[in-house]
Amino acid sequence: MYAIVDIETTGGHASANGITEIAICIHDGKKITRRFETLVNPQRDIPVYIRALTGITNEMVQDAPLFEDVAHEIYHLLKGQIFVAHNVNFDYSFLRYHLNAAGYELNANKLCTVRLGRKIMPGLMSYSLGKLCTHLGIANNARHRAMGDAEATAQLFGLYLKNDTTKHIGAALKQNSKEQVLPANLPKTDIEALPSSPGIYYFHDQKGKVVYVGKAKNIKKRVCSHFTGNNPNLQRQEFLKNIYRISHQVCGNELIALVTEAVEIKRLWPKYNRSLKRFENTYGIYMYEDQRGYIRLAVDKLRKHMPCVYSCNTLFEGRNLLLNLIESFGLCPKLCFIQKNDQPCNGANVGSCACEGHELPEVYNQRIDGAVNELKKALPTFAIRDEGRTSDEHSCILIEEGRFYGMGYISHYYDADNIQALKNYLTPYPGNDYIRNIVTGYAERFPQRKVSFSA
């Protein structure tokens, strides 16, 4: 038996929205044997655009039962049946969430009439319920109302049952089938084409635009995990609605995948990525020559096209570094923007300080050079050589003077002991502190994979 379901709601995801109407048609594979429909009081305002779409107003649901009042009947109608709906994961996630809140645990096999339509009736311009009904001559005089859409879906499903000569419905119901959990618009062939290798994957929308980038030790397993369970939150529901294609890029190992993910998120700025899109409030120590010829050091926010002498995570860290250099090399705190008042310079060379013009720029700048060289000595230059995509290659990531230079793949037999020669095999990428930190942290955990370079 099949339970063909349609619901109307106050919004797009279950955890923050209510159900306003529900219809269930029990179907025996030939005809509808029982109907159930009711308006539901969602205990919240129905947005004006949904009122315009469905015709369901706040006044209409004011005296309707709460969901918890009809949950028992709904649960027993659905229990043991195959749950069928147009874009099934949407309806199922709402009912499962609200039934769970009422104390009932719904676990049912699902069939999606969008996915079935693409298989049983391939080649149509659109698989929306309205377009399918028009194309197939199915009358629906109550579009966007639960029973009107449920009965139309039941007629559509009946046509699928008659025309399913290659047994797509039976295949979708098998225990090991992924059809039940996949987004409605995502071809199963995209999942089947995914490797079980480390790498990154891309979710594309209807226009082909990348809307999410992820990394994985096992691409296929990680991608499938996005579609398991029935999480009612907004991000997952958006995934289910907007994923039309998946592509991937195999990487040699998890580190390459991590770095590539960070690079691609910065490059593509996908809609549904969150964590690696945060604003990076990082700082650097900059060096420049003033009008009098004195070289000055200053801490400032990192600028995209201005190379700094040394990068640091916070303003506090940068000021402490400058204070240590001032003390160790007798630098002028005023020329380093540490002392900003009009009082006499409190540096190490009081009475002959450069800020007062008592010391020639050539003399003072020698100490600046010494301080900068000391900073650069603390900036690591090394490569990480690790597993590649095939047995005859290695992956390689280069950190040069504390900055992420780039990455690529080299021959298993290449020595990689000359940094300038190595760069010919690597692709440069823009870096950031996140990338630098994961690479240096990896080098600390796996020192045997670190390649150092002689001066």
CSV table of C-alpha atoms in Angstrom, one decimal:
chain,number,residue,atom,x,y,z
A,1,MET,CA,0.0,0.0,0.0
A,2,TYR,CA,1.1,3.5,-0.8
A,3,ALA,CA,0.4,6.7,1.2
A,4,ILE,CA,0.4,9.6,-1.3
A,5,VAL,CA,1.0,12.8,0.7
A,6,ASP,CA,0.9,16.5,0.1
A,7,ILE,CA,1.3,19.3,2.7
A,8,GLU,CA,1.1,23.0,2.8
A,9,THR,CA,3.4,24.9,5.2
A,10,THR,CA,4.4,28.3,6.5
A,11,GLY,CA,7.9,28.0,5.1
A,12,GLY,CA,10.7,25.9,3.6
A,13,HIS,CA,12.1,23.9,6.5
A,14,ALA,CA,10.5,22.0,9.3
A,15,SER,CA,12.4,23.1,12.3
A,16,ALA,CA,11.2,26.7,12.1
A,17,ASN,CA,7.8,26.3,10.3
A,18,GLY,CA,4.4,24.8,10.7
A,19,ILE,CA,2.0,22.7,8.6
A,20,THR,CA,-1.2,24.5,7.5
A,21,GLU,CA,-2.8,21.6,5.6
A,22,ILE,CA,-2.3,17.9,5.0
A,23,ALA,CA,-3.8,15.4,2.6
A,24,ILE,CA,-3.2,11.7,2.4
A,25,CYS,CA,-4.4,9.3,-0.2
A,26,ILE,CA,-4.1,5.6,0.5
A,27,HIS,CA,-3.4,3.9,-2.8
A,28,ASP,CA,-3.5,0.1,-3.3
A,29,GLY,CA,-1.5,0.2,-6.6
A,30,LYS,CA,-4.7,0.5,-8.7
A,31,LYS,CA,-6.9,3.1,-7.1
A,32,ILE,CA,-7.3,5.4,-4.0
A,33,THR,CA,-9.0,3.4,-1.2
A,34,ARG,CA,-9.0,6.1,1.5
A,35,ARG,CA,-8.7,9.9,1.7
A,36,PHE,CA,-7.7,12.1,4.7
A,37,GLU,CA,-7.4,15.9,4.7
A,38,THR,CA,-7.4,18.6,7.3
A,39,LEU,CA,-6.4,22.2,7.8
A,40,VAL,CA,-3.9,22.6,10.6
A,41,ASN,CA,-3.3,25.5,12.9
A,42,PRO,CA,0.4,26.2,12.6
A,43,GLN,CA,0.4,28.5,15.7
A,44,ARG,CA,2.2,31.2,13.7
A,45,ASP,CA,1.5,33.7,11.0
A,46,ILE,CA,1.3,32.5,7.5
A,47,PRO,CA,3.5,34.7,5.3
A,48,VAL,CA,1.7,36.9,2.8
A,49,TYR,CA,3.3,35.3,-0.3
A,50,ILE,CA,2.3,31.8,0.9
A,51,ARG,CA,-1.3,33.0,1.5
A,52,ALA,CA,-1.3,34.3,-2.1
A,53,LEU,CA,0.1,31.0,-3.4
A,54,THR,CA,-2.2,28.6,-1.5
A,55,GLY,CA,-5.2,30.7,-0.7
A,56,ILE,CA,-4.9,29.5,3.0
A,57,THR,CA,-5.3,32.5,5.3
A,58,ASN,CA,-4.7,32.9,9.0
A,59,GLU,CA,-8.5,33.1,9.5
A,60,MET,CA,-9.0,29.7,7.8
A,61,VAL,CA,-6.7,27.9,10.2
A,62,GLN,CA,-7.6,29.8,13.4
A,63,ASP,CA,-10.1,27.2,14.5
A,64,ALA,CA,-8.4,24.2,12.8
A,65,PRO,CA,-6.9,21.5,15.0
A,66,LEU,CA,-3.3,21.7,16.2
A,67,PHE,CA,-0.9,19.1,14.6
A,68,GLU,CA,-0.6,17.3,17.9
A,69,ASP,CA,-4.4,16.8,17.9
A,70,VAL,CA,-4.3,14.9,14.6
A,71,ALA,CA,-0.8,13.3,14.9
A,72,HIS,CA,-2.2,10.0,16.1
A,73,GLU,CA,-4.5,9.6,13.1
A,74,ILE,CA,-1.8,10.8,10.7
A,75,TYR,CA,0.8,8.4,12.2
A,76,HIS,CA,-1.4,5.4,11.9
A,77,LEU,CA,-2.3,6.3,8.3
A,78,LEU,CA,1.3,6.4,7.3
A,79,LYS,CA,2.7,3.6,9.5
A,80,GLY,CA,3.6,0.6,7.4
A,81,GLN,CA,2.9,2.3,4.1
A,82,ILE,CA,5.3,3.4,1.4
A,83,PHE,CA,5.5,7.2,1.6
A,84,VAL,CA,5.0,8.8,-1.8
A,85,ALA,CA,5.2,12.5,-2.6
A,86,HIS,CA,6.3,14.9,-5.3
A,87,ASN,CA,9.8,16.0,-4.0
A,88,VAL,CA,9.3,13.5,-1.2
A,89,ASN,CA,12.1,14.6,1.2
A,90,PHE,CA,10.3,17.9,1.8
A,91,ASP,CA,7.0,16.4,2.8
A,92,TYR,CA,8.6,13.6,4.7
A,93,SER,CA,11.0,15.9,6.7
A,94,PHE,CA,8.1,18.0,7.8
A,95,LEU,CA,5.9,15.2,8.9
A,96,ARG,CA,8.7,13.2,10.5
A,97,TYR,CA,9.8,16.3,12.5
A,98,HIS,CA,6.3,17.3,13.7
A,99,LEU,CA,5.3,13.7,14.4
A,100,ASN,CA,8.4,13.3,16.5
A,101,ALA,CA,7.5,16.5,18.4
A,102,ALA,CA,4.1,14.9,19.2
A,103,GLY,CA,5.8,11.6,20.4
A,104,TYR,CA,5.6,9.5,17.3
A,105,GLU,CA,8.6,8.1,15.4
A,106,LEU,CA,8.0,7.8,11.6
A,107,ASN,CA,10.2,5.5,9.6
A,108,ALA,CA,9.0,4.7,6.2
A,109,ASN,CA,10.2,3.7,2.7
A,110,LYS,CA,9.9,6.7,0.4
A,111,LEU,CA,9.3,7.2,-3.3
A,112,CYS,CA,9.7,10.5,-5.1
A,113,THR,CA,7.5,11.2,-8.1
A,114,VAL,CA,10.0,13.7,-9.4
A,115,ARG,CA,12.8,11.2,-9.5
A,116,LEU,CA,10.6,8.4,-10.8
A,117,GLY,CA,9.3,10.8,-13.6
A,118,ARG,CA,12.9,11.4,-14.8
A,119,LYS,CA,13.4,7.7,-15.1
A,120,ILE,CA,10.0,6.4,-16.3
A,121,MET,CA,9.2,9.4,-18.6
A,122,PRO,CA,12.6,10.8,-19.5
A,123,GLY,CA,13.2,13.8,-21.8
A,124,LEU,CA,10.5,16.2,-20.6
A,125,MET,CA,11.2,19.9,-20.2
A,126,SER,CA,10.1,20.1,-16.6
A,127,TYR,CA,9.1,17.7,-13.8
A,128,SER,CA,7.3,20.1,-11.7
A,129,LEU,CA,3.9,18.8,-10.7
A,130,GLY,CA,2.0,21.5,-12.6
A,131,LYS,CA,4.0,21.0,-15.8
A,132,LEU,CA,3.7,17.2,-15.6
A,133,CYS,CA,-0.1,17.3,-15.1
A,134,THR,CA,-0.5,19.7,-18.0
A,135,HIS,CA,1.7,17.4,-20.2
A,136,LEU,CA,-0.1,14.2,-19.2
A,137,GLY,CA,-3.6,15.7,-19.2
A,138,ILE,CA,-4.2,15.3,-15.4
A,139,ALA,CA,-6.8,17.7,-14.1
A,140,ASN,CA,-6.0,19.6,-10.9
A,141,ASN,CA,-8.5,22.2,-10.0
A,142,ALA,CA,-7.0,22.9,-6.6
A,143,ARG,CA,-3.4,23.6,-7.3
A,144,HIS,CA,-1.3,24.3,-4.2
A,145,ARG,CA,-3.9,22.9,-2.0
A,146,ALA,CA,-3.1,19.6,-0.2
A,147,MET,CA,-5.8,17.4,-1.5
A,148,GLY,CA,-5.7,18.8,-5.0
A,149,ASP,CA,-2.0,18.1,-5.3
A,150,ALA,CA,-2.2,14.8,-3.5
A,151,GLU,CA,-4.9,13.5,-5.9
A,152,ALA,CA,-3.0,14.7,-8.9
A,153,THR,CA,0.1,13.0,-7.6
A,154,ALA,CA,-1.9,9.8,-7.1
A,155,GLN,CA,-3.0,9.9,-10.8
A,156,LEU,CA,0.6,10.6,-11.8
A,157,PHE,CA,1.8,7.7,-9.7
A,158,GLY,CA,-0.8,5.4,-11.2
A,159,LEU,CA,0.6,6.3,-14.7
A,160,TYR,CA,4.1,5.5,-13.4
A,161,LEU,CA,3.0,2.1,-12.2
A,162,LYS,CA,1.5,1.3,-15.6
A,163,ASN,CA,4.5,2.5,-17.6
A,164,ASP,CA,7.3,1.2,-15.3
A,165,THR,CA,8.4,-1.5,-17.7
A,166,THR,CA,12.0,-1.5,-16.5
A,167,LYS,CA,11.0,-1.8,-12.8
A,168,HIS,CA,12.4,1.5,-11.5
A,169,ILE,CA,9.9,1.6,-8.7
A,170,GLY,CA,10.9,-1.8,-7.4
A,171,ALA,CA,14.6,-0.9,-7.7
A,172,ALA,CA,14.0,2.4,-5.7
A,173,LEU,CA,12.5,0.4,-2.9
A,174,LYS,CA,15.3,-2.0,-2.5
A,175,GLN,CA,17.1,-1.8,0.9
A,176,ASN,CA,20.5,-0.9,-0.6
A,177,SER,CA,19.0,1.7,-3.0
A,178,LYS,CA,20.1,5.3,-2.6
A,179,GLU,CA,17.0,6.6,-4.5
A,180,GLN,CA,14.9,7.3,-1.4
A,181,VAL,CA,17.4,9.7,0.2
A,182,LEU,CA,18.8,11.5,-2.9
A,183,PRO,CA,17.7,15.1,-3.7
A,184,ALA,CA,14.8,15.1,-6.2
A,185,ASN,CA,16.8,16.6,-9.0
A,186,LEU,CA,20.1,14.8,-8.6
A,187,PRO,CA,20.7,11.8,-11.0
A,188,LYS,CA,21.8,8.6,-9.2
A,189,THR,CA,24.5,8.3,-11.9
A,190,ASP,CA,26.3,11.3,-10.3
A,191,ILE,CA,26.6,9.3,-7.0
A,192,GLU,CA,27.6,6.1,-8.8
A,193,ALA,CA,30.4,8.0,-10.6
A,194,LEU,CA,32.0,9.2,-7.3
A,195,PRO,CA,35.2,7.5,-6.2
A,196,SER,CA,36.1,6.3,-2.7
A,197,SER,CA,39.2,8.4,-2.7
A,198,PRO,CA,40.3,11.5,-0.8
A,199,GLY,CA,39.3,14.7,-2.6
A,200,ILE,CA,36.8,17.5,-2.9
A,201,TYR,CA,33.3,17.5,-4.3
A,202,TYR,CA,31.1,20.3,-5.7
A,203,PHE,CA,27.3,20.6,-5.5
A,204,HIS,CA,25.9,22.5,-8.5
A,205,ASP,CA,22.5,24.2,-8.9
A,206,GLN,CA,20.2,24.1,-11.9
A,207,LYS,CA,22.3,26.6,-13.8
A,208,GLY,CA,25.5,24.7,-13.1
A,209,LYS,CA,26.8,27.1,-10.5
A,210,VAL,CA,28.7,25.7,-7.5
A,211,VAL,CA,26.7,26.2,-4.3
A,212,TYR,CA,28.8,24.0,-2.0
A,213,VAL,CA,32.3,22.7,-1.8
A,214,GLY,CA,33.4,19.9,0.6
A,215,LYS,CA,36.4,17.7,1.3
A,216,ALA,CA,36.5,14.1,2.2
A,217,LYS,CA,38.8,11.1,3.0
A,218,ASN,CA,36.2,9.1,1.0
A,219,ILE,CA,34.3,11.3,-1.5
A,220,LYS,CA,31.4,8.9,-2.2
A,221,LYS,CA,30.8,8.1,1.5
A,222,ARG,CA,30.9,11.8,2.5
A,223,VAL,CA,28.6,12.9,-0.2
A,224,CYS,CA,26.1,10.3,0.6
A,225,SER,CA,26.2,11.3,4.3
A,226,HIS,CA,24.7,14.7,3.3
A,227,PHE,CA,21.5,12.9,2.2
A,228,THR,CA,21.0,10.4,5.1
A,229,GLY,CA,18.7,11.0,7.9
A,230,ASN,CA,15.9,13.6,7.8
A,231,ASN,CA,17.4,16.7,9.4
A,232,PRO,CA,14.8,19.4,9.2
A,233,ASN,CA,17.1,22.4,9.2
A,234,LEU,CA,17.3,25.0,6.5
A,235,GLN,CA,20.7,24.2,5.0
A,236,ARG,CA,19.8,20.5,4.3
A,237,GLN,CA,16.4,21.4,2.9
A,238,GLU,CA,18.1,23.9,0.6
A,239,PHE,CA,20.5,21.1,-0.5
A,240,LEU,CA,17.7,18.8,-1.3
A,241,LYS,CA,15.9,21.4,-3.4
A,242,ASN,CA,18.8,23.0,-5.2
A,243,ILE,CA,21.3,20.2,-6.0
A,244,TYR,CA,21.1,19.2,-9.6
A,245,ARG,CA,24.6,17.8,-10.2
A,246,ILE,CA,27.8,16.7,-8.3
A,247,SER,CA,31.3,16.9,-9.6
A,248,HIS,CA,34.5,16.0,-7.9
A,249,GLN,CA,38.3,16.3,-7.9
A,250,VAL,CA,40.5,13.5,-6.6
A,251,CYS,CA,43.3,14.5,-4.4
A,252,GLY,CA,46.3,12.5,-3.3
A,253,ASN,CA,45.5,12.7,0.4
A,254,GLU,CA,43.4,14.4,3.0
A,255,LEU,CA,45.8,17.3,3.5
A,256,ILE,CA,45.7,18.2,-0.2
A,257,ALA,CA,41.9,17.9,0.0
A,258,LEU,CA,41.8,20.3,3.0
A,259,VAL,CA,43.9,22.9,1.3
A,260,THR,CA,42.1,22.6,-2.0
A,261,GLU,CA,38.7,23.0,-0.3
A,262,ALA,CA,40.0,26.2,1.3
A,263,VAL,CA,41.3,27.5,-2.0
A,264,GLU,CA,38.1,26.7,-3.9
A,265,ILE,CA,35.8,28.2,-1.3
A,266,LYS,CA,37.7,31.5,-1.5
A,267,ARG,CA,37.7,31.3,-5.3
A,268,LEU,CA,34.0,30.3,-5.8
A,269,TRP,CA,32.4,31.7,-2.6
A,270,PRO,CA,29.7,29.0,-2.7
A,271,LYS,CA,26.3,29.9,-1.2
A,272,TYR,CA,26.0,27.2,1.4
A,273,ASN,CA,29.6,27.1,2.7
A,274,ARG,CA,29.9,28.9,6.1
A,275,SER,CA,33.0,28.2,8.1
A,276,LEU,CA,35.8,29.0,5.7
A,277,LYS,CA,34.1,32.2,4.5
A,278,ARG,CA,34.5,34.1,7.8
A,279,PHE,CA,36.3,37.4,7.7
A,280,GLU,CA,39.9,36.9,8.6
A,281,ASN,CA,41.1,39.7,10.8
A,282,THR,CA,44.8,39.0,10.3
A,283,TYR,CA,47.7,41.4,10.6
A,284,GLY,CA,51.2,41.9,9.2
A,285,ILE,CA,54.4,43.8,10.0
A,286,TYR,CA,55.1,46.2,7.1
A,287,MET,CA,58.3,48.0,6.2
A,288,TYR,CA,58.6,51.3,4.2
A,289,GLU,CA,60.9,54.2,3.8
A,290,ASP,CA,59.7,57.7,5.0
A,291,GLN,CA,60.5,61.0,3.4
A,292,ARG,CA,63.6,61.5,5.5
A,293,GLY,CA,65.1,58.1,4.4
A,294,TYR,CA,64.4,56.2,7.6
A,295,ILE,CA,63.0,52.7,7.2
A,296,ARG,CA,60.0,52.3,9.4
A,297,LEU,CA,58.2,49.2,10.7
A,298,ALA,CA,54.4,49.2,11.4
A,299,VAL,CA,51.7,46.7,12.3
A,300,ASP,CA,48.6,46.9,10.1
A,301,LYS,CA,45.9,44.7,8.7
A,302,LEU,CA,47.0,42.5,5.9
A,303,ARG,CA,46.5,44.1,2.5
A,304,LYS,CA,45.8,42.0,-0.5
A,305,HIS,CA,48.4,43.5,-2.8
A,306,MET,CA,51.0,44.7,-0.2
A,307,PRO,CA,53.5,42.1,0.8
A,308,CYS,CA,54.4,42.2,4.5
A,309,VAL,CA,57.6,41.3,6.3
A,310,TYR,CA,55.8,39.0,8.7
A,311,SER,CA,52.2,38.0,9.2
A,312,CYS,CA,50.5,37.4,12.5
A,313,ASN,CA,47.0,36.6,13.7
A,314,THR,CA,46.3,39.5,16.0
A,315,LEU,CA,47.3,43.2,16.5
A,316,PHE,CA,48.5,42.2,20.0
A,317,GLU,CA,50.9,39.6,18.6
A,318,GLY,CA,52.3,42.1,16.1
A,319,ARG,CA,52.9,44.7,18.7
A,320,ASN,CA,54.7,42.3,20.9
A,321,LEU,CA,56.9,41.3,18.0
A,322,LEU,CA,57.8,44.9,17.4
A,323,LEU,CA,58.5,45.5,21.1
A,324,ASN,CA,60.9,42.6,21.1
A,325,LEU,CA,62.7,44.0,18.0
A,326,ILE,CA,62.8,47.5,19.5
A,327,GLU,CA,64.5,46.1,22.6
A,328,SER,CA,66.8,43.7,20.8
A,329,PHE,CA,68.0,46.0,18.1
A,330,GLY,CA,67.7,49.4,19.7
A,331,LEU,CA,65.0,50.6,17.3
A,332,CYS,CA,63.0,53.8,17.7
A,333,PRO,CA,59.6,53.2,19.2
A,334,LYS,CA,58.3,56.3,17.5
A,335,LEU,CA,59.5,55.2,14.1
A,336,CYS,CA,57.8,51.8,14.7
A,337,PHE,CA,54.5,53.5,15.7
A,338,ILE,CA,54.6,52.0,19.2
A,339,GLN,CA,55.1,55.4,21.0
A,340,LYS,CA,52.5,57.8,19.6
A,341,ASN,CA,52.6,60.7,22.0
A,342,ASP,CA,54.6,64.0,21.9
A,343,GLN,CA,56.9,63.0,24.8
A,344,PRO,CA,60.6,62.5,24.2
A,345,CYS,CA,61.5,59.1,22.7
A,346,ASN,CA,61.8,56.4,25.3
A,347,GLY,CA,63.8,54.1,23.1
A,348,ALA,CA,67.1,52.4,23.9
A,349,ASN,CA,69.1,55.3,22.2
A,350,VAL,CA,67.6,58.2,24.1
A,351,GLY,CA,69.5,61.4,23.3
A,352,SER,CA,70.6,60.2,19.9
A,353,CYS,CA,67.4,58.7,18.6
A,354,ALA,CA,66.6,58.6,14.9
A,355,CYS,CA,63.1,60.2,15.4
A,356,GLU,CA,64.9,63.4,16.5
A,357,GLY,CA,67.3,63.3,13.6
A,358,HIS,CA,70.3,62.6,15.8
A,359,GLU,CA,71.1,59.4,13.9
A,360,LEU,CA,71.8,59.2,10.2
A,361,PRO,CA,69.3,57.1,8.2
A,362,GLU,CA,72.1,54.9,6.9
A,363,VAL,CA,73.2,53.9,10.5
A,364,TYR,CA,69.6,53.4,11.8
A,365,ASN,CA,68.6,51.4,8.7
A,366,GLN,CA,71.4,48.9,9.3
A,367,ARG,CA,69.7,47.9,12.6
A,368,ILE,CA,66.4,47.7,10.8
A,369,ASP,CA,67.9,45.3,8.3
A,370,GLY,CA,69.2,43.2,11.2
A,371,ALA,CA,65.8,43.1,12.8
A,372,VAL,CA,64.1,42.1,9.6
A,373,ASN,CA,66.6,39.4,8.9
A,374,GLU,CA,66.0,38.0,12.4
A,375,LEU,CA,62.2,37.9,11.7
A,376,LYS,CA,62.7,36.1,8.4
A,377,LYS,CA,64.8,33.5,10.0
A,378,ALA,CA,61.8,32.6,12.1
A,379,LEU,CA,59.7,32.2,9.0
A,380,PRO,CA,59.8,28.5,7.9
A,381,THR,CA,60.4,27.3,4.4
A,382,PHE,CA,59.6,23.7,3.7
A,383,ALA,CA,57.6,21.3,1.6
A,384,ILE,CA,55.3,18.5,2.5
A,385,ARG,CA,55.8,15.4,0.3
A,386,ASP,CA,53.0,12.9,0.6
A,387,GLU,CA,50.9,10.3,-1.2
A,388,GLY,CA,49.7,11.2,-4.7
A,389,ARG,CA,46.7,10.2,-6.7
A,390,THR,CA,48.6,7.2,-8.3
A,391,SER,CA,51.4,5.0,-7.2
A,392,ASP,CA,54.0,6.7,-9.4
A,393,GLU,CA,53.5,10.3,-8.1
A,394,HIS,CA,53.7,12.2,-4.8
A,395,SER,CA,51.7,15.3,-3.8
A,396,CYS,CA,53.7,18.4,-2.7
A,397,ILE,CA,52.8,21.5,-0.8
A,398,LEU,CA,55.3,24.4,-0.4
A,399,ILE,CA,55.5,26.9,2.4
A,400,GLU,CA,58.0,29.7,1.6
A,401,GLU,CA,59.0,32.1,4.3
A,402,GLY,CA,55.9,31.3,6.4
A,403,ARG,CA,53.5,31.7,3.5
A,404,PHE,CA,51.6,29.1,1.5
A,405,TYR,CA,53.1,29.2,-2.0
A,406,GLY,CA,51.2,26.5,-3.8
A,407,MET,CA,50.8,22.8,-4.4
A,408,GLY,CA,50.9,20.1,-7.1
A,409,TYR,CA,52.1,16.6,-8.0
A,410,ILE,CA,55.6,15.4,-8.7
A,411,SER,CA,57.1,12.2,-9.9
A,412,HIS,CA,57.7,9.5,-7.3
A,413,TYR,CA,61.4,9.7,-8.4
A,414,TYR,CA,61.9,13.5,-8.2
A,415,ASP,CA,64.2,14.6,-5.4
A,416,ALA,CA,62.5,17.9,-4.7
A,417,ASP,CA,65.6,19.3,-2.9
A,418,ASN,CA,65.8,22.5,-4.8
A,419,ILE,CA,63.1,25.1,-4.1
A,420,GLN,CA,63.4,27.0,-7.3
A,421,ALA,CA,63.3,23.9,-9.4
A,422,LEU,CA,60.4,22.5,-7.4
A,423,LYS,CA,58.3,25.6,-8.1
A,424,ASN,CA,58.2,24.7,-11.8
A,425,TYR,CA,56.1,21.7,-10.9
A,426,LEU,CA,53.7,23.5,-8.5
A,427,THR,CA,50.7,25.7,-9.1
A,428,PRO,CA,50.8,28.9,-7.0
A,429,TYR,CA,47.6,29.7,-5.0
A,430,PRO,CA,46.5,32.6,-2.8
A,431,GLY,CA,47.1,31.6,0.8
A,432,ASN,CA,45.8,32.6,4.2
A,433,ASP,CA,46.5,31.8,7.9
A,434,TYR,CA,44.0,28.8,7.9
A,435,ILE,CA,46.0,27.1,5.1
A,436,ARG,CA,49.4,28.0,6.7
A,437,ASN,CA,48.2,26.6,10.1
A,438,ILE,CA,46.9,23.3,8.8
A,439,VAL,CA,50.1,22.7,6.7
A,440,THR,CA,52.5,23.6,9.6
A,441,GLY,CA,50.4,21.5,12.0
A,442,TYR,CA,50.6,18.6,9.6
A,443,ALA,CA,54.4,19.0,9.4
A,444,GLU,CA,54.6,18.8,13.2
A,445,ARG,CA,52.5,15.6,13.3
A,446,PHE,CA,54.3,13.9,10.4
A,447,PRO,CA,58.0,15.2,10.4
A,448,GLN,CA,59.0,12.4,8.2
A,449,ARG,CA,57.0,13.9,5.3
A,450,LYS,CA,58.6,17.3,5.7
A,451,VAL,CA,61.3,18.4,3.2
A,452,SER,CA,63.7,21.2,4.3
A,453,PHE,CA,65.8,23.3,2.0
A,454,SER,CA,69.4,24.4,2.5
A,455,ALA,CA,70.1,28.1,2.4
